[in-house]
Amino acid sequence: MNTELIDQLKSFFDDVVLPKGYDKNIEKIREFAIAAKELKHRVIFITSGGTIVPFEKNMVRFLDNFSGGGRGSSTAEYFLEQGYHVLFFSRKNSLQPFIKNLMYHESDSFFTFLEHDKNTQHVKVSEHYYDQVSRHYLPWKKYIDSGHLIRLDFESVGEYLYYLRGISMELSILGKNLIVYAAAAVSDFYIPLSKMAEHKIQSMSKGLTISLDPVPKTIGFIVHLWAPKSFITTFKLETDDELLKTKSMQSLSNYGHQLVIANLLSNYRDRVIFYSPLLKDPLVILRETNDHQPIEIQIGKQLIQLHNNFLK
Ligand code: PAZ
């Protein structure tokens, strides 16, 4: 890795807050990685949801982005069902595998599923929703209790990168059995602590101009330093179709990893394209309009096939 990039990353880490409980959480991940290695488990490390960029040290305001964690959580479900162990690293309060269907009900909130039991004066799951609640809650509980699914969350871009580095390094002992699946929408800009207001920014008649520094690119670090033997998947999101192919190919040639999944904001739930040196041609994956299954099932199927080939 070029020393300039290494220095940039070092200054980034020096100028953001170390996540609370970092050492303890990394210790948990180390134990998970050691057990998975001993038992030769296949593991996928999924990042999901969007990072925030705080404006103040005593944070009142922040920049956010649209990602809600649908892609990451649906992918986690598929891989768990296929026998993979999943480390699910997601934005705090974003969608979670299986229980996402209970967190956000189509017509109402989680309260839709409840009813008042007049005999006990307790609230219980309404009989009408027994099947639905069990179908989503039970697999979630089963995978957590069995240790197949472990979860950790992030909020700011600083927390995200600290853990991205720490988790990748811990899981790297799994070698080729590890897939890194970086689906989170990570901010390209941030405010370093040294330039950040201490307290709530006060209103000013002349308005507010905020200057943001670039966040260092980390794909190269994962590929060359943090988890060099694993199968690395990154996402490329664009809004302009003309740019999508070029940017995806550029990313593959810059970093030399296994897979870029390209998607457009306008239809990312219905269409993605795989660019990979393991494929002869780019692979377009479409969700049929009458298909009620999420596209992540198709993504997962193709990804497992590529992972199988990579392992041979
Ligand atoms: O979380 P979600 O389902 O709402 O969105 C998923 C996504 C579009 C953020 C993901 O597919 C993706 O493209 N992630 C990378 C984003 C980026 O290039 O910054």
Short mmCIF file of C-alpha atoms and ligand atoms in Angstrom, two decimals:
data_model
loop_
_atom_site.label_atom_id
_atom_site.label_comp_id
_atom_site.label_asym_id
_atom_site.label_seq_id
_atom_site.Cartn_x
_atom_site.Cartn_y
_atom_site.Cartn_z
CA MET A 1 0.00 0.00 0.00
CA ASN A 2 1.25 3.44 -0.84
CA THR A 3 2.50 5.37 2.22
CA GLU A 4 0.42 8.45 1.39
CA LEU A 5 -2.79 6.41 1.69
CA ILE A 6 -1.58 4.83 4.91
CA ASP A 7 -0.88 8.30 6.36
CA GLN A 8 -4.30 9.58 5.25
CA LEU A 9 -6.01 6.70 7.00
CA LYS A 10 -3.94 7.19 10.13
CA SER A 11 -4.91 10.89 10.33
CA PHE A 12 -8.55 9.92 9.80
CA PHE A 13 -8.46 7.52 12.77
CA ASP A 14 -6.65 10.14 14.88
CA ASP A 15 -9.40 12.66 14.14
CA VAL A 16 -12.58 10.66 14.85
CA VAL A 17 -13.94 9.17 18.08
CA LEU A 18 -13.03 5.57 18.94
CA PRO A 19 -16.39 3.72 19.33
CA LYS A 20 -17.49 3.07 22.93
CA GLY A 21 -16.83 -0.53 24.02
CA TYR A 22 -14.59 -1.09 20.98
CA ASP A 23 -12.11 -3.50 22.63
CA LYS A 24 -14.83 -5.63 24.18
CA ASN A 25 -16.73 -5.90 20.91
CA ILE A 26 -13.61 -6.83 18.99
CA GLU A 27 -12.87 -9.50 21.60
CA LYS A 28 -16.35 -11.02 20.94
CA ILE A 29 -15.64 -11.04 17.22
CA ARG A 30 -12.25 -12.66 17.82
CA GLU A 31 -13.97 -15.51 19.68
CA PHE A 32 -16.51 -15.88 16.87
CA ALA A 33 -13.69 -15.99 14.30
CA ILE A 34 -11.65 -18.57 16.22
CA ALA A 35 -14.67 -20.87 16.62
CA ALA A 36 -15.60 -20.47 12.94
CA LYS A 37 -12.06 -21.30 11.88
CA GLU A 38 -11.89 -24.41 14.05
CA LEU A 39 -15.21 -25.67 12.73
CA LYS A 40 -14.41 -24.61 9.14
CA HIS A 41 -17.56 -22.50 8.86
CA ARG A 42 -18.18 -20.29 5.91
CA VAL A 43 -18.77 -16.75 7.09
CA ILE A 44 -20.13 -13.60 5.46
CA PHE A 45 -19.39 -10.19 6.96
CA ILE A 46 -22.23 -7.90 5.84
CA THR A 47 -22.21 -4.13 6.26
CA SER A 48 -25.66 -2.57 6.02
CA GLY A 49 -27.40 0.83 6.20
CA GLY A 50 -25.93 4.32 6.00
CA THR A 51 -23.34 6.16 8.07
CA ILE A 52 -23.94 9.61 9.58
CA VAL A 53 -21.57 12.57 9.68
CA PRO A 54 -21.80 14.53 12.97
CA PHE A 55 -21.64 18.34 12.81
CA GLU A 56 -20.88 18.93 16.50
CA LYS A 57 -18.95 17.03 19.22
CA ASN A 58 -22.06 17.35 21.39
CA MET A 59 -24.06 16.17 18.43
CA VAL A 60 -27.40 17.80 17.72
CA ARG A 61 -27.19 17.73 13.92
CA PHE A 62 -25.73 15.34 11.39
CA LEU A 63 -25.71 14.47 7.68
CA ASP A 64 -27.41 11.23 6.72
CA ASN A 65 -28.23 9.23 3.61
CA PHE A 66 -31.16 7.22 2.27
CA SER A 67 -30.01 3.64 2.93
CA GLY A 68 -32.37 1.75 5.24
CA GLY A 69 -30.59 -1.63 5.38
CA GLY A 70 -33.02 -3.64 3.20
CA ARG A 71 -30.23 -5.05 1.00
CA GLY A 72 -27.99 -6.10 3.87
CA SER A 73 -30.76 -7.62 5.99
CA SER A 74 -32.35 -9.64 3.14
CA THR A 75 -28.91 -10.89 2.10
CA ALA A 76 -28.20 -11.97 5.69
CA GLU A 77 -31.43 -14.02 5.71
CA TYR A 78 -30.46 -15.84 2.53
CA PHE A 79 -26.94 -16.68 3.67
CA LEU A 80 -28.14 -17.91 7.07
CA GLU A 81 -30.60 -20.20 5.31
CA GLN A 82 -27.75 -21.54 3.16
CA GLY A 83 -25.70 -22.47 6.24
CA TYR A 84 -23.29 -19.52 6.37
CA HIS A 85 -22.50 -17.78 9.64
CA VAL A 86 -23.24 -14.07 9.43
CA LEU A 87 -21.61 -11.11 11.08
CA PHE A 88 -24.19 -8.40 10.54
CA PHE A 89 -22.72 -4.92 11.00
CA SER A 90 -25.51 -2.40 10.59
CA ARG A 91 -26.55 1.16 11.21
CA LYS A 92 -28.20 1.52 14.62
CA ASN A 93 -32.01 1.11 14.31
CA SER A 94 -31.83 0.00 10.67
CA LEU A 95 -33.56 -3.08 9.21
CA GLN A 96 -32.54 -6.43 10.75
CA PRO A 97 -32.77 -9.90 9.19
CA PHE A 98 -36.18 -11.60 9.63
CA ILE A 99 -37.56 -9.19 12.23
CA LYS A 100 -37.46 -6.34 9.69
CA ASN A 101 -40.89 -7.65 8.66
CA LEU A 102 -42.15 -6.95 12.15
CA MET A 103 -40.33 -3.66 12.63
CA TYR A 104 -42.09 -2.03 9.70
CA HIS A 105 -45.46 -3.50 8.90
CA GLU A 106 -46.93 -2.50 5.55
CA SER A 107 -49.86 -0.53 6.86
CA ASP A 108 -48.84 0.26 10.39
CA SER A 109 -46.17 -0.18 13.02
CA PHE A 110 -45.21 -3.11 15.22
CA PHE A 111 -48.28 -2.27 17.37
CA THR A 112 -50.48 -3.69 14.61
CA PHE A 113 -49.53 -7.19 15.81
CA LEU A 114 -50.64 -6.64 19.41
CA GLU A 115 -53.89 -6.85 21.29
CA HIS A 116 -55.05 -6.14 24.81
CA ASP A 117 -55.81 -9.27 26.83
CA LYS A 118 -58.61 -8.11 29.13
CA ASN A 119 -58.26 -11.13 31.47
CA THR A 120 -54.61 -10.64 32.33
CA GLN A 121 -54.44 -6.93 31.49
CA HIS A 122 -51.33 -7.74 29.45
CA VAL A 123 -50.58 -7.05 25.86
CA LYS A 124 -50.06 -10.11 23.66
CA VAL A 125 -49.63 -10.98 20.01
CA SER A 126 -53.01 -10.95 18.35
CA GLU A 127 -54.15 -14.41 17.24
CA HIS A 128 -54.65 -13.15 13.73
CA TYR A 129 -50.88 -12.49 13.50
CA TYR A 130 -49.54 -15.64 15.25
CA ASP A 131 -48.23 -17.19 12.02
CA GLN A 132 -46.76 -14.00 10.67
CA VAL A 133 -45.00 -13.06 13.91
CA SER A 134 -43.69 -16.62 14.47
CA ARG A 135 -42.45 -16.90 10.88
CA HIS A 136 -40.24 -13.86 11.29
CA TYR A 137 -39.35 -13.91 14.97
CA LEU A 138 -38.44 -17.61 15.35
CA PRO A 139 -35.65 -17.81 12.72
CA TRP A 140 -34.15 -14.59 14.06
CA LYS A 141 -34.11 -16.02 17.59
CA LYS A 142 -32.83 -19.40 16.39
CA TYR A 143 -29.87 -17.96 14.48
CA ILE A 144 -28.94 -15.62 17.31
CA ASP A 145 -29.17 -18.30 20.00
CA SER A 146 -27.13 -20.78 17.95
CA GLY A 147 -24.42 -18.19 17.30
CA HIS A 148 -24.92 -18.30 13.52
CA LEU A 149 -25.86 -14.61 13.53
CA ILE A 150 -23.90 -12.02 15.44
CA ARG A 151 -24.63 -8.33 15.25
CA LEU A 152 -22.87 -5.09 15.90
CA ASP A 153 -23.98 -1.56 15.08
CA PHE A 154 -22.49 1.73 14.00
CA GLU A 155 -23.75 5.24 13.56
CA SER A 156 -21.01 7.65 12.45
CA VAL A 157 -18.60 7.14 9.57
CA GLY A 158 -15.76 7.11 12.13
CA GLU A 159 -17.30 4.19 14.04
CA TYR A 160 -17.94 2.40 10.76
CA LEU A 161 -14.33 2.57 9.60
CA TYR A 162 -12.88 1.64 12.99
CA TYR A 163 -14.98 -1.52 13.02
CA LEU A 164 -14.52 -2.23 9.31
CA ARG A 165 -10.78 -2.43 9.94
CA GLY A 166 -11.06 -4.31 13.25
CA ILE A 167 -13.64 -6.85 12.08
CA SER A 168 -11.91 -7.52 8.73
CA MET A 169 -8.62 -8.16 10.51
CA GLU A 170 -10.16 -10.52 13.06
CA LEU A 171 -12.12 -12.46 10.43
CA SER A 172 -9.16 -12.65 8.06
CA ILE A 173 -8.03 -15.85 9.84
CA LEU A 174 -10.87 -17.56 7.95
CA GLY A 175 -9.02 -16.98 4.68
CA LYS A 176 -11.03 -17.98 1.62
CA ASN A 177 -14.01 -19.10 3.72
CA LEU A 178 -14.81 -15.45 4.41
CA ILE A 179 -16.95 -13.23 2.16
CA VAL A 180 -16.83 -9.51 2.85
CA TYR A 181 -20.06 -7.93 1.54
CA ALA A 182 -19.85 -4.17 1.88
CA ALA A 183 -23.40 -2.99 1.14
CA ALA A 184 -23.46 -0.04 3.55
CA ALA A 185 -23.73 3.46 2.09
CA VAL A 186 -20.66 5.15 3.52
CA SER A 187 -20.21 8.88 3.50
CA ASP A 188 -17.42 10.18 1.24
CA PHE A 189 -16.96 13.28 3.43
CA TYR A 190 -16.68 14.01 7.14
CA ILE A 191 -15.71 16.68 9.65
CA PRO A 192 -12.52 15.85 11.60
CA LEU A 193 -12.77 16.35 15.39
CA SER A 194 -10.06 19.02 15.19
CA LYS A 195 -12.34 21.14 12.96
CA MET A 196 -15.65 20.31 14.63
CA ALA A 197 -17.72 22.68 16.77
CA GLU A 198 -17.80 21.65 20.43
CA HIS A 199 -21.42 22.72 21.05
CA LYS A 200 -24.63 23.10 19.09
CA ILE A 201 -24.01 25.41 16.13
CA GLN A 202 -26.00 28.60 16.75
CA SER A 203 -28.23 30.22 14.15
CA MET A 204 -26.53 32.98 12.14
CA SER A 205 -28.12 35.56 9.90
CA LYS A 206 -25.47 34.96 7.22
CA GLY A 207 -26.34 31.25 7.10
CA LEU A 208 -23.98 28.35 7.63
CA THR A 209 -21.17 27.11 5.41
CA ILE A 210 -19.79 23.71 6.29
CA SER A 211 -16.55 22.35 4.97
CA LEU A 212 -16.06 18.59 4.81
CA ASP A 213 -12.85 16.60 4.35
CA PRO A 214 -12.67 13.48 2.17
CA VAL A 215 -13.03 10.10 3.89
CA PRO A 216 -10.11 7.85 2.88
CA LYS A 217 -10.98 5.01 0.50
CA THR A 218 -10.68 1.71 2.33
CA ILE A 219 -11.36 -1.01 -0.25
CA GLY A 220 -7.64 -1.25 -1.06
CA PHE A 221 -6.86 -1.73 2.63
CA ILE A 222 -9.33 -4.62 2.96
CA VAL A 223 -8.01 -6.25 -0.21
CA HIS A 224 -4.28 -5.86 0.46
CA LEU A 225 -3.90 -5.61 4.23
CA TRP A 226 -6.91 -6.39 6.37
CA ALA A 227 -8.44 -9.52 4.80
CA PRO A 228 -6.26 -10.27 1.76
CA LYS A 229 -7.28 -13.90 1.21
CA SER A 230 -11.04 -13.47 1.46
CA PHE A 231 -13.71 -13.00 -1.21
CA ILE A 232 -14.40 -9.29 -1.30
CA THR A 233 -17.64 -7.82 -2.63
CA THR A 234 -18.26 -4.10 -2.82
CA PHE A 235 -21.24 -2.15 -4.11
CA LYS A 236 -21.26 0.77 -6.50
CA LEU A 237 -24.30 3.03 -6.39
CA GLU A 238 -24.82 5.75 -8.98
CA THR A 239 -27.72 7.88 -10.11
CA ASP A 240 -26.39 8.33 -13.65
CA ASP A 241 -26.53 5.14 -15.74
CA GLU A 242 -23.69 6.39 -17.99
CA LEU A 243 -21.26 6.34 -15.07
CA LEU A 244 -22.20 3.02 -13.52
CA LYS A 245 -20.23 0.66 -15.77
CA THR A 246 -17.08 2.82 -15.92
CA LYS A 247 -17.01 3.39 -12.17
CA SER A 248 -17.54 -0.31 -11.42
CA MET A 249 -14.79 -1.44 -13.83
CA GLN A 250 -12.52 1.25 -12.44
CA SER A 251 -13.09 -0.01 -8.91
CA LEU A 252 -12.19 -3.59 -9.96
CA SER A 253 -9.04 -2.51 -11.74
CA ASN A 254 -7.96 -0.17 -8.90
CA TYR A 255 -8.37 -2.70 -6.13
CA GLY A 256 -8.23 -6.10 -7.85
CA HIS A 257 -10.96 -7.65 -5.70
CA GLN A 258 -13.45 -10.38 -6.59
CA LEU A 259 -16.77 -8.62 -7.21
CA VAL A 260 -18.41 -5.24 -7.70
CA ILE A 261 -22.21 -5.21 -7.60
CA ALA A 262 -23.44 -2.18 -9.51
CA ASN A 263 -26.85 -0.60 -8.93
CA LEU A 264 -28.75 2.55 -9.80
CA LEU A 265 -30.72 4.47 -7.21
CA SER A 266 -33.80 4.48 -9.45
CA ASN A 267 -34.15 0.67 -9.57
CA TYR A 268 -31.71 -0.90 -7.12
CA ARG A 269 -34.34 -3.28 -5.74
CA ASP A 270 -35.08 -4.68 -9.20
CA ARG A 271 -31.78 -4.73 -11.08
CA VAL A 272 -28.09 -5.17 -10.25
CA ILE A 273 -25.05 -6.04 -12.38
CA PHE A 274 -22.14 -8.24 -11.25
CA TYR A 275 -18.68 -7.21 -12.50
CA SER A 276 -16.04 -9.76 -11.62
CA PRO A 277 -12.77 -11.16 -12.96
CA LEU A 278 -14.32 -14.56 -12.15
CA LEU A 279 -17.04 -14.00 -14.78
CA LYS A 280 -16.54 -13.97 -18.57
CA ASP A 281 -19.11 -11.19 -18.99
CA PRO A 282 -20.98 -8.87 -16.64
CA LEU A 283 -24.00 -10.62 -15.17
CA VAL A 284 -27.31 -8.74 -15.08
CA ILE A 285 -29.72 -9.84 -12.35
CA LEU A 286 -33.34 -8.77 -12.63
CA ARG A 287 -36.23 -9.21 -10.25
CA GLU A 288 -39.35 -10.28 -12.12
CA THR A 289 -42.15 -7.77 -11.66
CA ASN A 290 -44.52 -10.43 -10.31
CA ASP A 291 -41.83 -11.99 -8.09
CA HIS A 292 -42.60 -11.32 -4.45
CA GLN A 293 -39.16 -12.48 -3.39
CA PRO A 294 -36.52 -9.81 -2.89
CA ILE A 295 -33.73 -9.61 -5.47
CA GLU A 296 -31.24 -10.48 -2.71
CA ILE A 297 -32.16 -14.16 -3.17
CA GLN A 298 -30.87 -14.02 -6.76
CA ILE A 299 -27.85 -12.01 -5.63
CA GLY A 300 -27.13 -14.58 -2.92
CA LYS A 301 -27.46 -17.57 -5.30
CA GLN A 302 -25.00 -16.09 -7.78
CA LEU A 303 -22.62 -14.97 -5.06
CA ILE A 304 -22.49 -18.42 -3.48
CA GLN A 305 -21.72 -19.91 -6.90
CA LEU A 306 -18.84 -17.48 -7.32
CA HIS A 307 -17.64 -18.21 -3.79
CA ASN A 308 -17.71 -21.97 -4.54
CA ASN A 309 -15.56 -21.39 -7.65
CA PHE A 310 -13.20 -19.20 -5.67
CA LEU A 311 -12.80 -21.93 -3.06
CA LYS A 312 -11.89 -24.60 -5.63
O1 PAZ B 1 -29.95 -0.28 2.40
P1 PAZ B 1 -30.79 -0.17 1.18
O2 PAZ B 1 -31.39 -1.48 0.77
O3 PAZ B 1 -31.79 0.93 1.29
O4 PAZ B 1 -29.79 0.30 -0.01
C1 PAZ B 1 -28.77 -0.55 -0.50
C2 PAZ B 1 -27.69 0.27 -1.24
C3 PAZ B 1 -28.30 0.92 -2.46
C4 PAZ B 1 -27.13 1.33 -0.29
C5 PAZ B 1 -26.57 -0.73 -1.69
O5 PAZ B 1 -27.06 -1.59 -2.64
C6 PAZ B 1 -25.35 0.01 -2.22
O6 PAZ B 1 -25.26 0.32 -3.37
N1 PAZ B 1 -24.36 0.31 -1.37
C7 PAZ B 1 -23.17 1.07 -1.71
C8 PAZ B 1 -23.49 2.53 -1.72
C9 PAZ B 1 -22.36 3.40 -2.22
O7 PAZ B 1 -21.85 3.22 -3.32
O8 PAZ B 1 -22.04 4.30 -1.46
#
